[in-house]
Amino acid sequence: MINYFMDTYQRLPVTFTKGEGSWLFDTNGKKYLDFGSGIAVNLLGHNYPPLVNAVSEQAKKFFHVCNYYQSDTSLSFAQKLAQICKMKNVFFANSGAEANEGAVKIARKYSLLKYGTGRHTIVTLKGSFHGRTITTLSATGQEKFHKDFGPFTDGFLHIPCGDIDTLEKTLDEKKVCALLIEAIQGESGIVPQNEKFMAEASRLCKQRDILMIFDEIQCGLGRTGSFLAYEQYKDEDGNPIKADIITLAKGLAAGIPCGAVLAGEKTSDVFVTGDHGSTFGGNPIAAAAALVMLDTVNNPKLLEENVRKGNLLMNAIKTFPKVKETRGRGLMIGFDIEGNSREVLEKSLLNDSHGLLLLSSGPNTIRLLPPYTITDSEIEQGLAILKLTL
Ligand SMILES: *Cc1c(COP(=O)(O)O)cnc(C)c1O
């Protein structure tokens, strides 16, 4: 068969035709349990009735009005999201990379207005992932992505996670405008930041007027037990760390493309007319879906449940053969294995009767990002397949 896709993904040999809750069905009618949520996108599983209704109702009204106007749905979405994230305002994009591009622009302009030129550097962490555009690749602190596509955007420095000395030296207030962090790194295998490092980062940034940007694209939206993952970190006085900019995408509209940059007190006035734009950003269909996601996920009971279910998974995985280290919080779990993660992915997929969908992070690490709607019995079924495969 001719392959009409460009060969950018090492696609697994399965073609899906429909989904229901935590399950997907392929062209042969075989069932697969979804422990990946399409990379943290389908937070509410597949075919979730309130989501389907909201999208269908919006589709009957209109799909799109351009950003020269506003729609009632997008307006509610902006208001609700800003309030839940405790930020002042929002710019909507369509993806994580675009959200981070917006954050970079805001950070640089903030510094330019206040301090003039030369203070445009953005510090990010090794192992981070911030997107695939030329600028967000520059931000991404992983060598393997930095080849073939240069020249890259200037003005990014990558420092090791947890290295307070290097942090202190690199956050030069004459050159640096922002520090961009994933509270829990996703793509590189679920790596939570060290608490002391985060407290120190917060202190230094505040002292030097360096903006703290949190990339919550994978770890945010309730997955780890708080609406945003960085909210679980405290500054040196034990107060919650303050974000100046937050980026969101992936599960924001529970399966429909949507990204967002949120600005706090320091940064909410930086963008003015003409500074930035997006044709589809805040699209009403995405907004309708996002409103259902927000209403469902911004709920203490659900957040608690995510932690409880995550512990169920984690405690079982720790006892499995070939499992070395486990990491994560709530329904964001990574573990290193003896052996090849791709092989485990393929074997779990091809498991007799039901398949299991997993994600990998490099050659020896498996990532689990199940939907929040997953039940205890589904967790048991998935664990049984995983154990067998390992
Ligand atoms: C996926 C991801 C991105 C990029 O999002 P896209 O929608 O693929 O552009 C950026 N940051 C983090 C932390 C991500 O997990």
Coordinates of C-alpha atoms and ligand atoms in Angstrom, one line a residue:
M1 CA 0.0 0.0 0.0
I2 CA 1.3 3.5 -0.8
N3 CA 1.9 5.6 2.3
Y4 CA 0.4 9.0 1.8
F5 CA 1.7 10.3 5.2
M6 CA 5.1 11.9 5.5
D7 CA 7.2 9.6 7.6
T8 CA 7.4 11.9 10.7
Y9 CA 5.9 9.4 13.1
Q10 CA 6.8 5.8 13.7
R11 CA 3.1 4.8 13.5
L12 CA 1.9 1.6 15.1
P13 CA 0.0 -0.8 12.9
V14 CA -3.6 0.0 13.9
T15 CA -6.4 2.1 12.4
F16 CA -9.1 3.3 14.8
T17 CA -12.7 3.8 13.8
K18 CA -14.5 4.8 17.0
G19 CA -14.1 5.4 20.7
E20 CA -16.2 5.0 23.8
G21 CA -15.0 6.1 27.3
S22 CA -11.5 4.7 27.9
W23 CA -11.7 2.4 24.9
L24 CA -10.9 2.6 21.2
F25 CA -12.0 0.2 18.4
D26 CA -10.1 -0.7 15.3
T27 CA -11.2 -1.6 11.8
N28 CA -11.4 -5.3 12.9
G29 CA -13.6 -4.4 15.9
K30 CA -10.8 -5.2 18.4
K31 CA -10.9 -3.1 21.6
Y32 CA -8.0 -1.1 23.1
L33 CA -7.8 0.4 26.5
D34 CA -6.4 3.9 26.2
F35 CA -3.7 4.7 28.8
G36 CA -2.3 7.6 26.7
S37 CA -5.4 9.9 26.0
G38 CA -3.8 10.8 22.6
I39 CA -0.9 12.3 24.6
A40 CA -2.9 14.0 27.4
V41 CA -5.5 15.3 25.1
N42 CA -8.7 13.2 25.6
L43 CA -9.0 14.1 29.3
L44 CA -12.6 13.0 29.4
G45 CA -12.2 9.9 27.3
H46 CA -14.0 9.3 24.0
N47 CA -17.6 10.1 23.1
Y48 CA -18.2 11.8 26.5
P49 CA -21.9 12.8 26.2
P50 CA -21.7 16.4 27.7
L51 CA -18.8 17.2 25.4
V52 CA -20.5 15.7 22.3
N53 CA -23.6 17.7 23.2
A54 CA -21.8 21.0 23.7
V55 CA -19.8 20.7 20.4
S56 CA -23.0 19.6 18.5
E57 CA -25.0 22.5 19.9
Q58 CA -22.3 25.0 19.0
A59 CA -21.9 23.5 15.5
K60 CA -25.6 24.2 14.9
K61 CA -25.1 27.9 15.7
F62 CA -21.8 28.6 13.9
F63 CA -18.3 27.1 13.7
H64 CA -16.3 30.3 13.5
V65 CA -16.3 34.1 13.7
C66 CA -13.0 35.8 13.2
N67 CA -11.2 37.6 16.0
Y68 CA -12.4 41.1 14.8
Y69 CA -15.5 40.2 16.8
Q70 CA -16.2 37.9 19.7
S71 CA -18.6 35.0 20.3
D72 CA -20.5 34.4 23.5
T73 CA -18.9 31.0 23.8
S74 CA -15.3 32.2 23.5
L75 CA -16.0 35.1 25.8
S76 CA -17.2 32.6 28.6
F77 CA -14.2 30.4 27.9
A78 CA -11.8 33.3 28.4
Q79 CA -13.5 34.5 31.6
K80 CA -13.7 31.0 33.1
L81 CA -10.1 30.0 32.2
A82 CA -8.5 33.2 33.5
Q83 CA -10.5 33.0 36.8
I84 CA -9.6 29.4 37.4
C85 CA -5.9 30.0 36.6
K86 CA -6.0 33.2 38.7
M87 CA -4.6 35.2 35.8
K88 CA -5.7 38.6 34.4
N89 CA -6.2 37.8 30.7
V90 CA -5.7 35.3 27.9
F91 CA -4.7 35.0 24.3
F92 CA -6.0 31.9 22.4
A93 CA -4.0 29.9 20.0
N94 CA -4.4 26.4 18.5
S95 CA -1.5 24.4 19.8
G96 CA 1.1 24.2 22.5
A97 CA 3.9 25.5 20.3
E98 CA 1.9 28.5 19.4
A99 CA 1.0 29.2 23.0
N100 CA 4.7 29.1 23.9
E101 CA 5.5 31.4 20.9
G102 CA 3.0 33.9 22.4
A103 CA 4.7 33.5 25.8
V104 CA 8.1 34.2 24.3
K105 CA 6.8 37.3 22.5
I106 CA 5.2 38.7 25.7
A107 CA 8.3 38.1 27.8
R108 CA 10.6 39.8 25.3
K109 CA 8.4 42.8 24.9
Y110 CA 7.8 43.1 28.6
S111 CA 11.6 43.4 29.1
L112 CA 12.1 45.7 26.1
L113 CA 9.5 48.2 27.3
K114 CA 11.0 48.2 30.8
Y115 CA 14.7 47.8 30.3
G116 CA 15.5 48.4 26.6
T117 CA 17.3 46.0 24.3
G118 CA 19.7 43.2 25.3
R119 CA 17.6 41.5 27.9
H120 CA 15.9 39.0 25.6
T121 CA 17.3 35.7 26.8
I122 CA 15.0 33.0 27.9
V123 CA 16.3 30.3 30.2
T124 CA 14.8 26.8 30.0
L125 CA 15.7 23.4 31.4
K126 CA 17.5 20.4 30.0
G127 CA 15.0 17.7 29.1
S128 CA 12.3 20.2 28.5
F129 CA 9.9 20.1 25.5
H130 CA 8.2 23.2 24.3
G131 CA 7.2 22.5 20.7
R132 CA 8.3 22.0 17.1
T133 CA 8.3 25.5 15.6
I134 CA 11.8 26.9 15.1
T135 CA 11.5 29.1 18.2
T136 CA 10.0 26.5 20.4
L137 CA 12.7 24.0 19.3
S138 CA 15.2 26.6 20.4
A139 CA 13.5 26.7 23.8
T140 CA 13.4 22.9 24.0
G141 CA 16.3 21.6 26.1
Q142 CA 17.0 18.3 24.3
E143 CA 19.9 17.9 21.8
K144 CA 18.1 15.3 19.7
F145 CA 15.7 18.0 18.4
H146 CA 18.5 20.4 17.5
K147 CA 19.7 19.2 14.2
D148 CA 19.0 19.7 10.5
F149 CA 16.8 22.7 10.8
G150 CA 19.1 25.6 11.8
P151 CA 19.6 28.5 12.0
F152 CA 17.4 28.5 15.2
T153 CA 16.1 31.5 17.0
D154 CA 18.7 33.2 19.2
G155 CA 18.4 33.9 22.9
F156 CA 17.8 30.6 24.6
L157 CA 19.9 29.0 27.3
H158 CA 19.3 25.5 28.7
I159 CA 20.4 24.6 32.3
P160 CA 20.2 21.3 34.1
C161 CA 17.1 20.6 36.3
G162 CA 17.7 21.0 40.0
D163 CA 21.1 22.8 39.6
I164 CA 20.6 25.8 41.8
D165 CA 24.2 27.2 41.4
T166 CA 23.9 27.2 37.6
L167 CA 20.4 28.7 37.9
E168 CA 21.7 31.6 40.1
K169 CA 24.6 32.3 37.6
T170 CA 22.5 32.0 34.5
L171 CA 19.6 34.2 35.6
D172 CA 21.6 37.4 34.7
E173 CA 19.2 40.3 35.2
K174 CA 21.0 42.3 32.5
K175 CA 20.4 39.6 29.8
V176 CA 17.5 37.4 30.9
C177 CA 13.9 38.2 30.6
A178 CA 12.2 34.9 31.5
L179 CA 12.6 31.4 32.9
L180 CA 10.4 28.8 31.2
I181 CA 9.6 25.7 33.2
E182 CA 7.5 22.6 33.0
A183 CA 6.7 21.8 36.7
I184 CA 6.7 18.2 35.6
Q185 CA 8.5 17.5 32.4
G186 CA 6.4 15.3 30.1
E187 CA 8.1 14.4 26.9
S188 CA 11.4 13.4 28.5
G189 CA 9.8 10.8 30.7
I190 CA 7.7 12.4 33.5
V191 CA 10.3 14.3 35.6
P192 CA 9.0 16.5 38.4
Q193 CA 11.1 19.5 39.3
N194 CA 12.9 19.5 42.7
E195 CA 11.1 21.6 45.3
K196 CA 14.1 23.5 46.5
F197 CA 15.0 24.4 42.9
M198 CA 11.5 25.8 42.3
A199 CA 11.6 27.8 45.5
E200 CA 15.0 29.2 44.6
A201 CA 13.9 29.9 41.0
S202 CA 10.9 31.8 42.3
R203 CA 13.0 33.9 44.7
L204 CA 15.6 34.8 42.0
C205 CA 13.0 35.6 39.4
K206 CA 11.1 37.9 41.8
Q207 CA 14.3 39.6 43.0
R208 CA 15.6 40.2 39.4
D209 CA 12.3 40.9 37.7
I210 CA 12.7 37.8 35.5
L211 CA 9.3 36.4 34.4
M212 CA 8.3 32.9 35.4
I213 CA 6.6 31.2 32.5
F214 CA 5.0 27.8 33.3
D215 CA 4.5 25.5 30.4
E216 CA 1.5 23.5 31.7
I217 CA 0.6 22.1 28.3
Q218 CA 1.1 18.4 29.4
C219 CA 1.2 18.6 33.3
G220 CA -1.6 21.0 33.7
L221 CA -5.4 20.7 33.7
G222 CA -5.9 18.7 36.8
R223 CA -3.8 15.7 35.8
T224 CA -1.6 15.8 38.9
G225 CA -4.2 16.7 41.5
S226 CA -4.2 20.5 41.3
F227 CA -5.6 22.4 38.4
L228 CA -2.1 23.5 37.4
A229 CA 0.9 21.4 38.4
Y230 CA 3.1 24.3 39.4
E231 CA 0.5 25.2 42.1
Q232 CA 1.9 22.4 44.2
Y233 CA 5.2 24.2 44.6
K234 CA 5.9 26.7 47.3
D235 CA 8.3 29.7 47.5
E236 CA 10.9 30.1 50.3
D237 CA 8.2 31.4 52.7
G238 CA 5.9 28.6 52.0
N239 CA 3.5 30.6 49.9
P240 CA 2.3 29.4 46.5
I241 CA 4.7 30.3 43.6
K242 CA 3.4 33.0 41.4
A243 CA 3.4 32.6 37.6
D244 CA 3.8 35.6 35.3
I245 CA 2.7 33.6 32.2
I246 CA 1.1 30.2 31.8
T247 CA 0.7 28.2 28.6
L248 CA -1.9 25.5 28.0
A249 CA -2.9 23.3 25.1
K250 CA -3.3 19.5 24.7
G251 CA -6.3 18.7 26.8
L252 CA -7.6 22.3 27.0
A253 CA -10.5 21.6 24.6
A254 CA -10.6 17.8 25.5
G255 CA -9.7 16.7 21.9
I256 CA -10.2 19.8 19.8
P257 CA -7.1 21.9 18.9
C258 CA -6.8 24.8 21.3
G259 CA -3.9 26.6 23.0
A260 CA -3.8 29.5 25.4
V261 CA -1.3 32.0 26.9
L262 CA -2.4 33.5 30.2
A263 CA -0.9 36.7 31.6
G264 CA -0.7 37.8 35.2
E265 CA -0.4 41.3 36.7
K266 CA 3.0 42.1 35.3
T267 CA 2.3 40.9 31.8
S268 CA -1.4 41.5 31.0
D269 CA -0.9 44.9 29.3
V270 CA 2.1 43.9 27.2
F271 CA 0.3 42.9 24.0
V272 CA -1.5 45.8 22.4
T273 CA -3.5 46.0 19.1
G274 CA -1.6 44.4 16.3
D275 CA 1.0 42.7 18.4
H276 CA -0.2 39.2 17.9
G277 CA -3.0 37.2 16.3
S278 CA -4.4 33.9 15.2
T279 CA -7.1 33.2 12.7
F280 CA -8.6 30.2 14.6
G281 CA -7.5 31.1 18.1
G282 CA -10.4 30.7 20.6
N283 CA -12.6 29.1 17.9
P284 CA -16.2 28.7 19.2
I285 CA -16.2 24.9 18.7
A286 CA -13.0 24.5 20.7
A287 CA -14.4 27.0 23.3
A288 CA -17.6 25.0 23.7
A289 CA -15.6 21.9 24.4
A290 CA -13.2 23.7 26.7
L291 CA -16.1 25.0 28.8
V292 CA -17.2 21.4 29.4
M293 CA -13.7 20.4 30.3
L294 CA -13.3 23.3 32.7
D295 CA -16.6 22.6 34.4
T296 CA -15.8 18.9 34.8
V297 CA -12.1 19.1 35.8
N298 CA -12.2 22.2 38.1
N299 CA -13.7 20.1 40.8
P300 CA -11.9 19.1 44.0
K301 CA -13.4 15.6 44.0
L302 CA -12.2 14.9 40.5
L303 CA -8.7 16.2 41.4
E304 CA -8.6 13.9 44.4
E305 CA -9.7 11.0 42.3
N306 CA -6.9 11.6 39.8
V307 CA -4.4 11.3 42.7
R308 CA -6.1 8.2 44.1
K309 CA -6.2 6.5 40.7
G310 CA -2.6 7.5 40.0
N311 CA -1.5 5.9 43.3
L312 CA -3.3 2.7 42.3
L313 CA -1.4 2.6 39.1
M314 CA 1.9 3.6 40.6
N315 CA 1.8 1.1 43.5
A316 CA 1.1 -1.7 41.2
I317 CA 3.7 -0.8 38.6
K318 CA 6.4 -0.6 41.3
T319 CA 5.9 -4.3 41.8
F320 CA 6.1 -5.3 38.1
P321 CA 9.0 -7.3 36.6
K322 CA 11.6 -5.2 34.6
V323 CA 10.4 -1.9 36.2
K324 CA 13.4 0.1 37.5
E325 CA 12.4 3.7 38.5
T326 CA 8.9 5.1 38.7
R327 CA 8.1 8.9 38.7
G328 CA 5.1 11.2 38.6
R329 CA 2.0 12.5 40.3
G330 CA -1.6 11.6 39.9
L331 CA -2.4 10.4 36.3
M332 CA 1.0 11.5 35.0
I333 CA 3.3 8.5 35.4
G334 CA 6.6 7.5 33.9
F335 CA 8.8 4.5 34.6
D336 CA 12.1 3.2 33.3
I337 CA 12.3 -0.5 32.2
E338 CA 14.9 -3.0 31.5
G339 CA 14.4 -3.5 27.8
N340 CA 13.0 -1.6 24.9
S341 CA 10.0 0.6 25.4
R342 CA 8.9 0.4 21.8
E343 CA 8.7 -3.4 22.1
V344 CA 6.5 -3.0 25.2
L345 CA 4.3 -0.6 23.3
E346 CA 3.9 -2.9 20.4
K347 CA 3.3 -6.0 22.5
S348 CA 0.7 -4.3 24.6
L349 CA -1.0 -3.0 21.5
L350 CA -1.1 -6.5 19.9
N351 CA -2.1 -8.2 23.1
D352 CA -4.8 -10.9 22.4
S353 CA -8.4 -10.1 23.2
H354 CA -7.9 -6.4 24.2
G355 CA -5.0 -4.2 23.4
L356 CA -3.5 -1.5 25.7
L357 CA -2.3 1.9 24.4
L358 CA 0.9 3.2 26.1
L359 CA 3.3 6.0 25.3
S360 CA 7.0 5.9 25.4
S361 CA 9.7 8.6 26.2
G362 CA 12.9 7.5 24.6
P363 CA 14.2 3.9 24.4
N364 CA 13.7 2.7 27.9
T365 CA 10.8 4.7 29.4
I366 CA 7.1 4.3 29.4
R367 CA 4.6 7.1 30.0
L368 CA 1.0 6.8 31.2
L369 CA -1.4 9.6 30.8
P370 CA -4.8 8.0 31.1
P371 CA -8.1 9.8 30.7
Y372 CA -9.7 11.1 34.0
T373 CA -12.8 9.1 33.3
I374 CA -10.9 5.8 33.7
T375 CA -12.5 3.4 36.2
D376 CA -10.8 1.3 38.8
S377 CA -11.8 -1.8 36.9
E378 CA -10.3 -0.4 33.7
I379 CA -7.1 0.4 35.6
E380 CA -7.0 -3.3 36.8
Q381 CA -7.5 -4.5 33.2
G382 CA -4.8 -2.3 31.9
L383 CA -2.4 -3.2 34.6
A384 CA -3.0 -6.9 33.9
I385 CA -2.0 -6.4 30.2
L386 CA 1.0 -4.3 31.1
K387 CA 2.3 -6.9 33.6
L388 CA 1.9 -9.7 31.1
T389 CA 3.7 -7.7 28.5
L390 CA 6.6 -6.9 30.8
Ligands
LIG1 C1 3.1 18.8 23.6 C2 3.8 19.9 24.3 C3 4.0 21.1 23.6 C4 3.7 21.3 22.2 O1 2.4 21.2 21.9 P1 1.8 21.1 20.4 O2 0.4 21.3 20.5 O3 2.2 19.8 19.9 O4 2.5 22.2 19.6 C5 4.7 22.1 24.4 N1 5.0 21.9 25.7 C6 4.7 20.7 26.3 C7 5.1 20.6 27.7 C8 4.1 19.7 25.6 O5 3.9 18.5 26.3

